[in-house]
Short mmCIF file of C-alpha atoms in Angstrom, two decimals:
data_model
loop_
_atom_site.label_atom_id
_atom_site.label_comp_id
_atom_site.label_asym_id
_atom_site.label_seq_id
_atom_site.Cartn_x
_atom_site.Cartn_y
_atom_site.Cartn_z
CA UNK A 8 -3.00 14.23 -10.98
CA UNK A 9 -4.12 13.67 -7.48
CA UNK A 10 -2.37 14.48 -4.47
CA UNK A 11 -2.61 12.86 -1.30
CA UNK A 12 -1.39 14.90 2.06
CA UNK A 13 -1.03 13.46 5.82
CA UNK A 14 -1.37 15.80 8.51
CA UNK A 15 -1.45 15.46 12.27
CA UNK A 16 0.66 15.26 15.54
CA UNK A 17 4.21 13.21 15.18
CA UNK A 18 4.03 12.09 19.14
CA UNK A 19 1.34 10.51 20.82
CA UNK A 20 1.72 9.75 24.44
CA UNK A 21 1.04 5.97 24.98
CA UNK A 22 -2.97 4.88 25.70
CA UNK A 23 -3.92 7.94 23.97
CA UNK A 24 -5.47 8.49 20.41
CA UNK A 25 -3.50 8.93 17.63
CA UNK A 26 -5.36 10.74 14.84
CA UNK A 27 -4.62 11.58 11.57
CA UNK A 28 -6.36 13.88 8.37
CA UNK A 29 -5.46 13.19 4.97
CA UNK A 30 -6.00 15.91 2.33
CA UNK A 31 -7.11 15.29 -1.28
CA UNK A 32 -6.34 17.91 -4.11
CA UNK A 33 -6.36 17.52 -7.75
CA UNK A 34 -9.43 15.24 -7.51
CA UNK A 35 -12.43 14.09 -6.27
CA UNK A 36 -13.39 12.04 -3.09
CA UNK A 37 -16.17 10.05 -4.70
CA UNK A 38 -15.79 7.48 -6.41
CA UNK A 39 -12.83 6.24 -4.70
CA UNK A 40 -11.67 3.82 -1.42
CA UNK A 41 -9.44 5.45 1.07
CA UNK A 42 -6.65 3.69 2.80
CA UNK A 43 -4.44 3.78 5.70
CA UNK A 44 -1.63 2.09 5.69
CA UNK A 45 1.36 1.75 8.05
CA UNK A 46 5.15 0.66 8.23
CA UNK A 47 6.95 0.23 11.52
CA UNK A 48 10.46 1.60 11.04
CA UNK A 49 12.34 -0.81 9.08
CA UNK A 50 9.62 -3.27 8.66
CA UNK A 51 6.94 -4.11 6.49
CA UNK A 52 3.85 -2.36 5.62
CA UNK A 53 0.61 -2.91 6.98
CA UNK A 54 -3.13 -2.05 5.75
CA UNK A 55 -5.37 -0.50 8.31
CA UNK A 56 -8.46 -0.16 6.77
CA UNK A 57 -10.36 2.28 4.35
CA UNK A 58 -13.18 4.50 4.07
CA UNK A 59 -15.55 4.70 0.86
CA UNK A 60 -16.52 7.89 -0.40
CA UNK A 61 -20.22 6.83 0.67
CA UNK A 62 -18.97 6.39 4.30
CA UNK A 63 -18.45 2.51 4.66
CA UNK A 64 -15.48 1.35 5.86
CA UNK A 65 -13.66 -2.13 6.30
CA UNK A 66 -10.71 -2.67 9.14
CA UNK A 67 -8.30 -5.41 9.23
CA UNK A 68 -9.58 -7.39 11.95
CA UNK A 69 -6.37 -6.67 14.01
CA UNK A 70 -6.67 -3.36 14.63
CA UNK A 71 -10.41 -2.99 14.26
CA UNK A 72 -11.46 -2.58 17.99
CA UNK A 73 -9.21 0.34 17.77
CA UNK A 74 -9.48 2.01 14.55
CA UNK A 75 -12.49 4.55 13.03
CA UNK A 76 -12.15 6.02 9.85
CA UNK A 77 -14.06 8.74 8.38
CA UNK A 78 -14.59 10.99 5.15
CA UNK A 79 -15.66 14.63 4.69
CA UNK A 80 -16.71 15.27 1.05
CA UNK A 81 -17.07 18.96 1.60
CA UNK A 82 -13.12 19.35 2.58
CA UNK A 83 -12.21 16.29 0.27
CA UNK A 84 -11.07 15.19 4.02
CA UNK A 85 -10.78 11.39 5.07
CA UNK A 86 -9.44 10.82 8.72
CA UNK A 87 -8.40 7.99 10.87
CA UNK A 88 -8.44 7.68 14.61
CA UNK A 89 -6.27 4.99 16.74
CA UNK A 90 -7.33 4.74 19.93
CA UNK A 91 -5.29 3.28 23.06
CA UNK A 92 -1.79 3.59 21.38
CA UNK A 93 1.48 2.05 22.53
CA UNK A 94 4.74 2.07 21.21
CA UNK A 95 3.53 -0.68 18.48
CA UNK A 96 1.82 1.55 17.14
CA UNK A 97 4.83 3.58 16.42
CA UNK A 98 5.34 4.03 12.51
CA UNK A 99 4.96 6.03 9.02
CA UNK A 100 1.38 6.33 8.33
CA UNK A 101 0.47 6.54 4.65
CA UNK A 102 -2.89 7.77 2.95
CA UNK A 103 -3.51 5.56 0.16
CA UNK A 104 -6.57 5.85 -2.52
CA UNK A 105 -7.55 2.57 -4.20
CA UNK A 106 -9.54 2.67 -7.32
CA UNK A 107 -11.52 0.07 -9.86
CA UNK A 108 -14.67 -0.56 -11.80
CA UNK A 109 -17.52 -1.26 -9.70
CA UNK A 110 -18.11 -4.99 -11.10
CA UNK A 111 -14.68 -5.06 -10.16
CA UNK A 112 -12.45 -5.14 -6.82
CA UNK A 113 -9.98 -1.91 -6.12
CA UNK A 114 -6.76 -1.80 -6.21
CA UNK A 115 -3.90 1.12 -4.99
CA UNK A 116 -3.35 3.99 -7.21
CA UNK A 117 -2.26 6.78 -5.20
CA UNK A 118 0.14 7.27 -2.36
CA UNK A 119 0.24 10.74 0.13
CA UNK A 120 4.29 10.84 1.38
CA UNK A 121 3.53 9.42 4.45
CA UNK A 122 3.95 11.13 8.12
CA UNK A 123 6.13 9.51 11.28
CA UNK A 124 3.94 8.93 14.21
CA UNK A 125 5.97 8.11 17.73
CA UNK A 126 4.11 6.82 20.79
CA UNK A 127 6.67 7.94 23.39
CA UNK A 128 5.68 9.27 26.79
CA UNK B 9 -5.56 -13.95 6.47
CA UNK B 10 -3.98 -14.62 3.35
CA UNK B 11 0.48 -14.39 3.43
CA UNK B 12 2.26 -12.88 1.32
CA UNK B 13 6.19 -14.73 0.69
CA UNK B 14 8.58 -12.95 -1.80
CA UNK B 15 11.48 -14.21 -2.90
CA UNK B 16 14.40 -13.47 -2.98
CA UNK B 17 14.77 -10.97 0.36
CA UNK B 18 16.85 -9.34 -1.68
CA UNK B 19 19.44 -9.31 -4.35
CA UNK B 20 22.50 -7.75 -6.10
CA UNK B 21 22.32 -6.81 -10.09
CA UNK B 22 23.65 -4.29 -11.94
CA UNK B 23 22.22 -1.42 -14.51
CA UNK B 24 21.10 -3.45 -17.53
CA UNK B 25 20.41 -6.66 -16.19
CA UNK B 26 16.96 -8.61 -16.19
CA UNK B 27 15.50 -8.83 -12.99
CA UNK B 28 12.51 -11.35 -11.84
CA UNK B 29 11.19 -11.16 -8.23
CA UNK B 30 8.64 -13.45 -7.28
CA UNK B 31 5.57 -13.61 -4.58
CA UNK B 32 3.77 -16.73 -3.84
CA UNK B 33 0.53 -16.52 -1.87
CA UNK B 34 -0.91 -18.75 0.29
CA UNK B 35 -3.91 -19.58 -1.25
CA UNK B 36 -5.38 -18.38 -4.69
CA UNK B 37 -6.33 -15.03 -5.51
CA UNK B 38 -6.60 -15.61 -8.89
CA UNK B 39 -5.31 -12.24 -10.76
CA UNK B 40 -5.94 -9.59 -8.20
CA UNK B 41 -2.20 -9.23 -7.15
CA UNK B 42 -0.43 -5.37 -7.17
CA UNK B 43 3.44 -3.98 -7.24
CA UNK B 44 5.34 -1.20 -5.70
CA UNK B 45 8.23 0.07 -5.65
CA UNK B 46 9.47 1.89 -2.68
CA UNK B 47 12.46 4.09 -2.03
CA UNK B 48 14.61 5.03 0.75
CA UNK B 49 12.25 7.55 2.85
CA UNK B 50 9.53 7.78 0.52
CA UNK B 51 6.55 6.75 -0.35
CA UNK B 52 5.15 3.40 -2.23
CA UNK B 53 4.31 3.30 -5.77
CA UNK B 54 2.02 1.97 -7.42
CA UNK B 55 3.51 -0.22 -10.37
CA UNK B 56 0.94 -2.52 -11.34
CA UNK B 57 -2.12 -4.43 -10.38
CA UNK B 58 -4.39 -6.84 -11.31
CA UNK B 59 -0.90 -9.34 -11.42
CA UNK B 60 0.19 -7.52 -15.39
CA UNK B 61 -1.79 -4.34 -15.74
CA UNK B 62 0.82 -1.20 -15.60
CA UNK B 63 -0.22 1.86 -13.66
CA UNK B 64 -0.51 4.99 -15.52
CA UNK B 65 3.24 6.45 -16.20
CA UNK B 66 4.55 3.19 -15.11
CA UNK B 67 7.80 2.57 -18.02
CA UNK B 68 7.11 -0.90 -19.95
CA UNK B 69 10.21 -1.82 -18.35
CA UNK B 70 8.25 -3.26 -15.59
CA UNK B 71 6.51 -6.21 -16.39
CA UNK B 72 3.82 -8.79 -13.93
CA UNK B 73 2.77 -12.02 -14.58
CA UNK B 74 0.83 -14.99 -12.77
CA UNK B 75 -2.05 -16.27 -11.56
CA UNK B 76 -3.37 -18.05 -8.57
CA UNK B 77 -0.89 -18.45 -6.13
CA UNK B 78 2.61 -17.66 -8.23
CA UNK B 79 3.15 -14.25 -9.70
CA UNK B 80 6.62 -12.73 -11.09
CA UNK B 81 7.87 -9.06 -11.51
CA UNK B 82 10.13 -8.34 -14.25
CA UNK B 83 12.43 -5.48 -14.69
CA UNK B 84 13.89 -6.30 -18.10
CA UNK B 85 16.89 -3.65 -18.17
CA UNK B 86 17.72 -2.78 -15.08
CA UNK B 87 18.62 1.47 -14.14
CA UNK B 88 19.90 3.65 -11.57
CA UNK B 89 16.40 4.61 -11.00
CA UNK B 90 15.04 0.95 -9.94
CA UNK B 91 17.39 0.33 -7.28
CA UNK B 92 14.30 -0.18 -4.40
CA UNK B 93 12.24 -2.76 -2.48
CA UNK B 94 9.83 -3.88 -4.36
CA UNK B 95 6.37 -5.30 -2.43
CA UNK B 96 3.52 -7.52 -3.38
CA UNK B 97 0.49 -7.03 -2.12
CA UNK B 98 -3.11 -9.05 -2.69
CA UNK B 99 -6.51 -7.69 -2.83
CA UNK B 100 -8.92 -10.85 -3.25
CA UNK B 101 -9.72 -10.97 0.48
CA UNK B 102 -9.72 -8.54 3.46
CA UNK B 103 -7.72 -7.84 5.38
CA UNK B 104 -5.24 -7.34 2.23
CA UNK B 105 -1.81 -8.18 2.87
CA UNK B 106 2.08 -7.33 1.83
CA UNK B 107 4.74 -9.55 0.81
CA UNK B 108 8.05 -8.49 3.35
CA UNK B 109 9.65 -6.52 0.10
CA UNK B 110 12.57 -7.38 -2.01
CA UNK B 111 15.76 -5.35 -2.06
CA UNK B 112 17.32 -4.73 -5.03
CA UNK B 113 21.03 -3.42 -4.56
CA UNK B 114 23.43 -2.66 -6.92
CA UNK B 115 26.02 -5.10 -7.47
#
């Protein structure tokens, strides 16, 4: 059974980067897609983008001047980085793996527990 | 980007009662439509995906159907446990997107 853990600072001071590691146990980081995805307190949730296990990765266009997303094998690491921050960008952020055949698209398997990230001066 | 519009927002039922939620998207994705089921302070989980395939571990209680643009979620006996929001989601095109969740409350 895979776990999925968030880690990083709960406060970022506005116009500053926000940055965030999520830790993989219990599997593998290849073959897999792996996801950020956010909720503003009390709203909806929100995909950010993922990171293959190869490197690639694919943003949603609204945040992707902002966003970079990377994956270390060796620490079966993946890590996203938010630049320029405001109080928007205030919200849980979740670590997500999604999973499939390759003549296939993926699709969300896993979830880590999320982590609360403020942008407050 | 492609919207995601569940219905209802939310809605009152009590423990043994069927329960359909539905999600309408607006334009056709053919099968590649996923639930979860989300709790108070916690994270999402993954219920099912490709519109009626159940996750691993996921009770038969939970049902999907649908295809295209109109897709239902069925929770045919209703328990304590399944009082949640419940959110769509679609994965045919990027960016993928979320339905805004329905609340089911106890009656």
């Amino acid at each position: 059974q895979v776990h999925l853990q968030e880690s990083g600072p709960g406060l970022v001071k506005p116009s500053e980067t926000l940055s965030l590691t999520c830790t993989v146990s219990g599997g593998s980081i290849s073959p897999y897609y792996w996801n950020w995805v956010r909720q503003p307190p009390g709203k909806e949730l929100e995909w950010i983008g993922y990171v293959y296990h190869s490197g690639t990765t694919n943003y949603n266009p609204s945040l992707k001047s902002r966003v970079t997303m990377s994956v270390d094998s060796s620490k079966n690491q993946f890590s996203l980085k938010l630049s320029s921050v405001t109080a928007a960008d205030t919200a849980v952020y979740y670590c997500a793996r999604a999973t499939g055949p390759k003549w296939d698209l993926p699709y969300f398997d896993s979830w880590g527990q999320g982590t609360l990230v403020t942008v407050s001066s | 980007d492609i919207q995601m519009t569940q219905s209802p927002s939310s809605l009152s039922a009590s423990v043994g009662d069927r329960v359909t939620i539905t999600c309408r998207a607006s334009q056709g994705i053919r099968h590649y439509l996923a639930w979860f089921q989300q709790k108070p302070g916690k994270a999402p989980k993954s219920l099912i995906y490709g519109a009626s395939s159940l996750q691993s571990g996921v009770p038969s209680k939970f049902s999907g159907s649908g295809s295209g643009t109109d897709f239902t979620l069925t929770i045919s006996s209703l328990q304590p446990e399944d009082f949640a929001t419940y959110y769509c989601q679609q994965y045919y095109t990027y960016p993928w997107t979320f339905g805004r969740g329905t609340k089911v409350e106890f009656k």
